mmCIF file of C-alpha atoms in Angstrom:
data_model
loop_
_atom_site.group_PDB
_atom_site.id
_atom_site.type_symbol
_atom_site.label_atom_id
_atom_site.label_comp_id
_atom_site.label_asym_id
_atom_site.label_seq_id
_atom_site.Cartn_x
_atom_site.Cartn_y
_atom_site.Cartn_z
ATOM 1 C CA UNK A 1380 71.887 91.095 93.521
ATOM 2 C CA UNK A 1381 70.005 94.188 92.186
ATOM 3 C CA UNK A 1382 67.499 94.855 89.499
ATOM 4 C CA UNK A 1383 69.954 96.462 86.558
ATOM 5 C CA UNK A 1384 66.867 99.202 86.049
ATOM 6 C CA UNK A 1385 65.231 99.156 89.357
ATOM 7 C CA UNK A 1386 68.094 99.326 91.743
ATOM 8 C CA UNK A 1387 66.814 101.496 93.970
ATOM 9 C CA UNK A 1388 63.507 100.274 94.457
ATOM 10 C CA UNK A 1389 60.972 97.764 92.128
ATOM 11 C CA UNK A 1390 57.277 98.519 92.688
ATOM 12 C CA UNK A 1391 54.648 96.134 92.163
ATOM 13 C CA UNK A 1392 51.450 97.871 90.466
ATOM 14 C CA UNK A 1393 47.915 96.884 91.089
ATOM 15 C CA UNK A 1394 45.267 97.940 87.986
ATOM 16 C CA UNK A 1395 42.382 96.987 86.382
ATOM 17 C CA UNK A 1396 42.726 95.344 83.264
ATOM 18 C CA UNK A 1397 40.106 98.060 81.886
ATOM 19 C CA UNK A 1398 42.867 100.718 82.480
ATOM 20 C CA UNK A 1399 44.811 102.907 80.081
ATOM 21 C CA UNK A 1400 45.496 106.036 81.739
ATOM 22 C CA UNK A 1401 47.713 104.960 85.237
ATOM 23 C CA UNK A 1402 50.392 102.856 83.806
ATOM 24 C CA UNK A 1403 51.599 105.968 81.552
ATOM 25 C CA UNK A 1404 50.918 108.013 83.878
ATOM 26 C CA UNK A 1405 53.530 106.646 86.161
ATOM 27 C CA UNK A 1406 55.999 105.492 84.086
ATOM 28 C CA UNK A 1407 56.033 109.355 82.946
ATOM 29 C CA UNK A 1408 56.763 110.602 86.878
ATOM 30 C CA UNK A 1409 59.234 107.680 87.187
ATOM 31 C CA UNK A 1410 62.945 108.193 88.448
ATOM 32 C CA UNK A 1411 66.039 106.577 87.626
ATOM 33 C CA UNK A 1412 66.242 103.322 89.435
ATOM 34 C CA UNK A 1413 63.070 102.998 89.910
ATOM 35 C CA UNK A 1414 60.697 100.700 88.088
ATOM 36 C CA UNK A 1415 56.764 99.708 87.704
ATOM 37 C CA UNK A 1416 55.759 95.988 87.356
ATOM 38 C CA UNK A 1417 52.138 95.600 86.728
ATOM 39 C CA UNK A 1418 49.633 92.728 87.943
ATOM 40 C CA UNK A 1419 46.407 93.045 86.461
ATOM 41 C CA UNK A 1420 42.678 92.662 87.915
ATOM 42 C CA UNK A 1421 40.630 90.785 84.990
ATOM 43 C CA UNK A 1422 37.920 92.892 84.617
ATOM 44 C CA UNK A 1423 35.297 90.680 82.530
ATOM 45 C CA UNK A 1424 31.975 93.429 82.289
ATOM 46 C CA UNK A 1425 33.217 96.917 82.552
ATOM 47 C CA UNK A 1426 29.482 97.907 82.379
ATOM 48 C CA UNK A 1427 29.606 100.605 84.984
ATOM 49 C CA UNK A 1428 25.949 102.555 84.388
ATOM 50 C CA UNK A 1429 24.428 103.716 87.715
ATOM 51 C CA UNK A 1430 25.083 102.664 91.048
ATOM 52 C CA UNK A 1431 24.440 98.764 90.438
ATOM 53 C CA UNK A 1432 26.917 98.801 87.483
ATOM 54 C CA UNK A 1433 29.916 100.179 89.779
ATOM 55 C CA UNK A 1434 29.294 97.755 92.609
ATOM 56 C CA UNK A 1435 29.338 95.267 89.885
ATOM 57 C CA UNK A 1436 32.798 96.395 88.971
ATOM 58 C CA UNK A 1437 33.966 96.931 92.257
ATOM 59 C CA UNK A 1438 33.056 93.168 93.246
ATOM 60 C CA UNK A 1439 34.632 91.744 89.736
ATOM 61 C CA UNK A 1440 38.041 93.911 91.387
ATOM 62 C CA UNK A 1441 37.443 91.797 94.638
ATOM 63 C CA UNK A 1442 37.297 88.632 93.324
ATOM 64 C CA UNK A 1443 40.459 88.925 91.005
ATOM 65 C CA UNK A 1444 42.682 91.104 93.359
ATOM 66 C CA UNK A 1445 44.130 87.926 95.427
ATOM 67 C CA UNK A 1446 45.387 86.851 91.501
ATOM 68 C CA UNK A 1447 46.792 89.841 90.458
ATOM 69 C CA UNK A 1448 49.066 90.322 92.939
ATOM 70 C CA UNK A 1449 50.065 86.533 93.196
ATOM 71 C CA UNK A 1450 51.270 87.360 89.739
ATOM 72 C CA UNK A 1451 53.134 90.297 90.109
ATOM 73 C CA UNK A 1452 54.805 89.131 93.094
ATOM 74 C CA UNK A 1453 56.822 86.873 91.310
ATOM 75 C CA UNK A 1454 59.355 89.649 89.796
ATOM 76 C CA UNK A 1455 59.839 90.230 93.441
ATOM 77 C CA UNK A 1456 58.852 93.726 94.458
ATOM 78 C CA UNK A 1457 60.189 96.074 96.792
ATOM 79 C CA UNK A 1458 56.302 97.624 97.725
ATOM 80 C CA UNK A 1459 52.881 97.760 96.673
ATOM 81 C CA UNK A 1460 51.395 100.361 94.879
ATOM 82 C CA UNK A 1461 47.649 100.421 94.221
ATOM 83 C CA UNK A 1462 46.569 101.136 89.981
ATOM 84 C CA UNK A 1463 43.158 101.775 91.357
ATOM 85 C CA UNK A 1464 41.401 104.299 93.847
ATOM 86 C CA UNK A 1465 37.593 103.635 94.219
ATOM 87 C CA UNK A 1466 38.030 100.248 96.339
ATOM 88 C CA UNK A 1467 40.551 102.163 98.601
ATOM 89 C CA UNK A 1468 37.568 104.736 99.081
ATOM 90 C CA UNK A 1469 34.936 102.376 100.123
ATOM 91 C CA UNK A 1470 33.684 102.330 103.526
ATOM 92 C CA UNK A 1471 35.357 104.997 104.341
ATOM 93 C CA UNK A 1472 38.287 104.645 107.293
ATOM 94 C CA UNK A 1473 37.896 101.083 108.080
ATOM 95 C CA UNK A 1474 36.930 100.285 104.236
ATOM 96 C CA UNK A 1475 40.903 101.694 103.779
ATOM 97 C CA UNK A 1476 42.502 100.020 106.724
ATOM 98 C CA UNK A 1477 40.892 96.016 105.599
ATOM 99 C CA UNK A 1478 42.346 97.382 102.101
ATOM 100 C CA UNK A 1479 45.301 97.806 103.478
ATOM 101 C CA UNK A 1480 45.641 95.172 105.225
ATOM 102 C CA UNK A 1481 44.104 92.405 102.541
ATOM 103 C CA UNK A 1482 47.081 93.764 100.419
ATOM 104 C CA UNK A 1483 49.603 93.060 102.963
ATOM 105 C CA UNK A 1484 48.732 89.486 104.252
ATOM 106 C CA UNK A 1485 48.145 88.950 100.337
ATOM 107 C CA UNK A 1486 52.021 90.605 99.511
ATOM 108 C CA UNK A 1487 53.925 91.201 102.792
ATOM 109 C CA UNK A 1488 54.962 94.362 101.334
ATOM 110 C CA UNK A 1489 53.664 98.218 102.224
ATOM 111 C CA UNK A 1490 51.436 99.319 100.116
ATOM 112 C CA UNK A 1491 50.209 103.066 98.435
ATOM 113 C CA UNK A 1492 46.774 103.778 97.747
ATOM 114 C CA UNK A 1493 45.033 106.987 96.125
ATOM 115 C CA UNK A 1494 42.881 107.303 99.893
ATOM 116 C CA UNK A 1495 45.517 108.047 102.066
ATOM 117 C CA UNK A 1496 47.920 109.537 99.365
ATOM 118 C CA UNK A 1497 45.505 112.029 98.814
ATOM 119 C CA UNK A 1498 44.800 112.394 103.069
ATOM 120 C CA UNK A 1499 48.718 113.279 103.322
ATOM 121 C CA UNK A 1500 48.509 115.356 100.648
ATOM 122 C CA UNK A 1501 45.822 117.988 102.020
ATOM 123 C CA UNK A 1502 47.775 117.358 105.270
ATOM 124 C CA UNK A 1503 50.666 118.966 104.188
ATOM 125 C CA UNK A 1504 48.605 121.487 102.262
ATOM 126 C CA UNK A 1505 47.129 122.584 105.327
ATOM 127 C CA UNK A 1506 43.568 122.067 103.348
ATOM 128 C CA UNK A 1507 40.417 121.937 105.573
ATOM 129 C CA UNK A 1508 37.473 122.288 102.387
ATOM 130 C CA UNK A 1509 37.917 120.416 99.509
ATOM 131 C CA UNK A 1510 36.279 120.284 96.294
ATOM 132 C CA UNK A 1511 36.128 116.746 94.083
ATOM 133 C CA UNK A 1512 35.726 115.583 90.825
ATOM 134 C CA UNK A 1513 35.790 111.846 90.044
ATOM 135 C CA UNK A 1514 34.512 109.650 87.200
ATOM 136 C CA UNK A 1515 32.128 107.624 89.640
ATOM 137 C CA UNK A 1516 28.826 106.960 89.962
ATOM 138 C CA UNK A 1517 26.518 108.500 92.753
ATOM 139 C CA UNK A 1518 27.572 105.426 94.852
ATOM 140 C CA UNK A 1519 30.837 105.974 94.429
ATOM 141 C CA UNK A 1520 31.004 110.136 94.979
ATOM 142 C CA UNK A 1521 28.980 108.838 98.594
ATOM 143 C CA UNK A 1522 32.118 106.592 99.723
ATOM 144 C CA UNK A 1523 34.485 109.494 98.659
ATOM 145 C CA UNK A 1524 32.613 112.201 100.660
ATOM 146 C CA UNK A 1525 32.733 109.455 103.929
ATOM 147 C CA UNK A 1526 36.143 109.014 103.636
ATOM 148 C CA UNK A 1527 37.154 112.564 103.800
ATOM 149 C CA UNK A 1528 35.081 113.398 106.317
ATOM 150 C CA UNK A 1529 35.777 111.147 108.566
ATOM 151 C CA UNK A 1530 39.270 112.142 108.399
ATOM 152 C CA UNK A 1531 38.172 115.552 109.231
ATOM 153 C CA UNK A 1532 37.703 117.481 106.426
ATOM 154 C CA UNK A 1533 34.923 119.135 104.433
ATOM 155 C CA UNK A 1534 34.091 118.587 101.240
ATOM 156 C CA UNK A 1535 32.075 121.784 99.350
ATOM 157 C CA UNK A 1536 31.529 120.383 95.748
ATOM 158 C CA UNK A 1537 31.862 117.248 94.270
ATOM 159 C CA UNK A 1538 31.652 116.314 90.607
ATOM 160 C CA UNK A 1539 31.075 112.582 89.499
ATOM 161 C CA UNK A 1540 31.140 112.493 86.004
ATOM 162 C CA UNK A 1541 29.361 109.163 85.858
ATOM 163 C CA UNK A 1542 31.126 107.546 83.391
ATOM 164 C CA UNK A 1543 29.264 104.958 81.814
ATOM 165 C CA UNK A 1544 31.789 101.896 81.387
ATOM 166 C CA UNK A 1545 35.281 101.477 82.918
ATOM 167 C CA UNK A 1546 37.340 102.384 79.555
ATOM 168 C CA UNK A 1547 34.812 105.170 79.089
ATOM 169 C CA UNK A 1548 36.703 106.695 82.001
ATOM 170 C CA UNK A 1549 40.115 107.248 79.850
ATOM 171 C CA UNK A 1550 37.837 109.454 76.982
ATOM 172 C CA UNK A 1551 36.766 112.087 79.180
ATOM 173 C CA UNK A 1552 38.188 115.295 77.454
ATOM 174 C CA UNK A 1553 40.620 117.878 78.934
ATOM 175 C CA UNK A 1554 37.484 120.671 78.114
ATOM 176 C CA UNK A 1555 35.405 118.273 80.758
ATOM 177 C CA UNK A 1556 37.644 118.235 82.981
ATOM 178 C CA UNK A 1557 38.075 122.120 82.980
ATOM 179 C CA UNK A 1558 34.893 122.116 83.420
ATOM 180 C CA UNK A 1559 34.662 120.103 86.266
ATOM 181 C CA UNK A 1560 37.923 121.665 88.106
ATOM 182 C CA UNK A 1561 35.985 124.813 87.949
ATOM 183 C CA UNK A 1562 32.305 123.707 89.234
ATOM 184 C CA UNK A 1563 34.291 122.475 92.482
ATOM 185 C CA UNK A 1564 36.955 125.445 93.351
ATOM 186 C CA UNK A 1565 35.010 128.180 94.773
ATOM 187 C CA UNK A 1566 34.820 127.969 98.327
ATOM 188 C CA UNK A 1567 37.965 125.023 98.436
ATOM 189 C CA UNK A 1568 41.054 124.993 99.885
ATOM 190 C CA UNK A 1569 42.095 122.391 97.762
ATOM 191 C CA UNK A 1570 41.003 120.094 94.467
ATOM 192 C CA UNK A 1571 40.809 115.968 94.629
ATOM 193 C CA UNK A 1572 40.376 114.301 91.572
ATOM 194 C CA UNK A 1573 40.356 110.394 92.007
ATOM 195 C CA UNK A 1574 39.748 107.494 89.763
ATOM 196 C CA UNK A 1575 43.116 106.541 88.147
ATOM 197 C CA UNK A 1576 41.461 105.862 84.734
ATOM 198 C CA UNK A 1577 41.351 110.007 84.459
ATOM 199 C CA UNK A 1578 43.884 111.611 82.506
ATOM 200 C CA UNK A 1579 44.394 114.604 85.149
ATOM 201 C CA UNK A 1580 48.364 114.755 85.808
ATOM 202 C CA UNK A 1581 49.344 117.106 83.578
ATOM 203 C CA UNK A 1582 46.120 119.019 83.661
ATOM 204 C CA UNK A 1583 46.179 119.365 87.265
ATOM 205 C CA UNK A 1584 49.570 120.887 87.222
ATOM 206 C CA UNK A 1585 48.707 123.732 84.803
ATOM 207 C CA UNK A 1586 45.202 123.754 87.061
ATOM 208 C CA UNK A 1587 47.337 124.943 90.025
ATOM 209 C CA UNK A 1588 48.452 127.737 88.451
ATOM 210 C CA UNK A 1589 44.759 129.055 87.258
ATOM 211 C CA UNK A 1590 43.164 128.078 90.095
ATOM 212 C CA UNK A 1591 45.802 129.432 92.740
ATOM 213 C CA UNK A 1592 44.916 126.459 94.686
ATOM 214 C CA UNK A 1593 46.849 122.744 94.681
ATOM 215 C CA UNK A 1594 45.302 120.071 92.348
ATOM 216 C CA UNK A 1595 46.070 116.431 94.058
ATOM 217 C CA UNK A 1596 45.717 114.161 90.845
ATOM 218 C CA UNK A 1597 45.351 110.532 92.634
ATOM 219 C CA UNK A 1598 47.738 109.203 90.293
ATOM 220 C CA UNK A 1599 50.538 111.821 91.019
ATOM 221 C CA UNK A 1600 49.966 111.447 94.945
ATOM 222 C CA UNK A 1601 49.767 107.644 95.145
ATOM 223 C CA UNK A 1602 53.515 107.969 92.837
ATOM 224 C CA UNK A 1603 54.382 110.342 95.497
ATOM 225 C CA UNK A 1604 53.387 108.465 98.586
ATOM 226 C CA UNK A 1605 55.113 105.690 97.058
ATOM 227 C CA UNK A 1606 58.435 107.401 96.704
ATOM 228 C CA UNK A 1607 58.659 108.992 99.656
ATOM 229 C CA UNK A 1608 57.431 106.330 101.689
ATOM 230 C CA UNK A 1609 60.486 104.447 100.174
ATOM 231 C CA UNK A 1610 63.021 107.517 100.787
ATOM 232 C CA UNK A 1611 63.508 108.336 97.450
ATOM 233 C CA UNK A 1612 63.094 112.340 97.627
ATOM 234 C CA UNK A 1613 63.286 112.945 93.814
ATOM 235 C CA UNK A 1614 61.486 115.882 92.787
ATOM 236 C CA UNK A 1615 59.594 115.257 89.031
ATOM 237 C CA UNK A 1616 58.190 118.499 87.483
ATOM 238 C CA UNK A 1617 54.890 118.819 84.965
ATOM 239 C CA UNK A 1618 52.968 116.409 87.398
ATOM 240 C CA UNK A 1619 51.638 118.935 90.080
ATOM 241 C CA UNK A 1620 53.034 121.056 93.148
ATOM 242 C CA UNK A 1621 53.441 117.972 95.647
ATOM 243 C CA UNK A 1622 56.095 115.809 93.155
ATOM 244 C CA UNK A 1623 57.628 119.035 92.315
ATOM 245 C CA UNK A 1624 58.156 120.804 95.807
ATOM 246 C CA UNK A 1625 57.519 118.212 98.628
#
C-alpha cells in the first residue's frame, strides 16, 4: 500500500527538540508526494555558552539520538534525513562516516546529513575557497574548518556567531546574517552556512544574487541531497540556486 500524501517517498527527520527553524524550513521546499516525519532528540539544557556548553549539547544529542529515531521509525520511512548539522561535522571525515553509519545500523535506511550535502554541493559548484558562517561556538567553527579541509578545500573566512543557547540560534536577525554573509565573501568561491537552527533559506537565495556567488544553506542542501538521492528531480524555487537548477 502507499502513504495517501507521501507516495513517492516518506522521510524520517532527525532534530533537536530545541529546534524551530528546520522543520518549516523543509516542509516549505517540500514536493508533492513527498512527506517529513519528525523524531525528536530531547534536549534537556540547551545552555550552549563557550566551548564546554556546545560539547554539552552535542553529548545530550548522543545520548538521545538511538530514541529518536526508534520513534520515528515506526511510521515507516522511506530514508533518513538528518534535522541537525554540527554532530555530522565533528571529527571531521571519519566523525561523518561513524555518523553515518550509527544512523544506519540504528534505521537500515540511507541517510542525508548537512556535511556531505554541503561537500556535493561545492562539488558541483566547482568551489575550491569557501567562506562560512555558522551559529557555533569556537569548538564547533574548528570541526567545520577540519571537515572541509580534509575534503580538499579551503576555507578563507569563517563566522561563528556564538550563539549563546540552542533556541537562541532561531533569533539571529536577517541584518546579522547580512552581516555575516558579507565578512566571509571576499576571496570565496562559495558561502556555507550550517547549523539548521539558522533561518538562512530564503536569505541565501536573494544572497546569490548580491553576492554573485552560490549560498549553500545546510537546510536547502540536506532537502536536496535527500531528493535527489531518492530520484525525485523536482526543482523548488526561493530556496537557493542548487534546488532551483540542479
Amino acid at each position: 500500500m502507499t502513504d495517501a500524501l507521501g507516495w513517492r517517498r516518506k522521510f524520517g527527520v532527525i532534530a533537536p527538540s530545541t529546534n524551530t527553524i528546520v522543520e518549516p524550513d523543509f516542509y516549505r521546499m517540500t514536493v508533492p508526494g513527498v512527506t517529513a516525519h519528525f523524531g525528536r532528540i530531547h534536549i534537556r539544557d540547551q545552555n550552549m555558552a563557550g566551548d564546554e556548553g556546545m560539547e554539552r549539547l552535542l553529548e545530550q544529542i548522543r545520548e538521545e539520538i538511538g530514541a529518536a529515531c526508534e520513534r520515528v521509525l515506526t511510521c515507516e520511512p522511506d530514508y533518513m534525513v538528518m534535522g541537525m548539522s554540527a554532530e555530522t561535522f565533528w571529527g571531521g571525515v571519519e566523525g561523518n562516516r561513524q555518523f553515518v553509519r550509527q544512523i544506519h545500523d540504528l534505521t537500515g535506511l540511507e541517510v542525508a546529513t548537512g556535511a556531505e550535502a554541503c561537500e556535493r554541493a561545492l562539488r558541483l559548484y566547482g568551489a575550491r575557497r569557501i567562506g562560512v558562517v555558522t551559529p557555533y561556538q569556537p569548538v564547533g567553527d574548528e570541526n567545520v574548518v577540519r571537515f572541509f579541509s580534509e575534503i580538499g578545500f579551503e576555507v578563507t573566512s569563517i563566522v561563528g556567531l556564538k550563539c549563546p543557547t540552542a533556541v537562541s540560534i532561531a533569533h539571529v536577525t536577517e541584518p546579522e546574517l547580512r552581516d555575516a554573509l558579507a565578512q566571509v565573501a571576499p576571496g570565496a568561491d562559495a558561502i556555507v552556512q550550517c547549523g539548521t537552527n539558522l533561518s538562512m533559506v530564503r536569505l541565501a537565495d536573494e544572497a546569490e544574487r548580491w553576492l554573485g556567488l552560490p549560498v549553500i544553506a545546510i537546510n536547502a542542501a540536506t532537502w536536496w541531497m535527500a531528493l535527489r538521492d531518492n530520484g525525485i528531480q523536482d526543482r523548488v524555487h526561493g530556496a537557493g540556486s542548487l534546488l532551483r537548477e540542479h
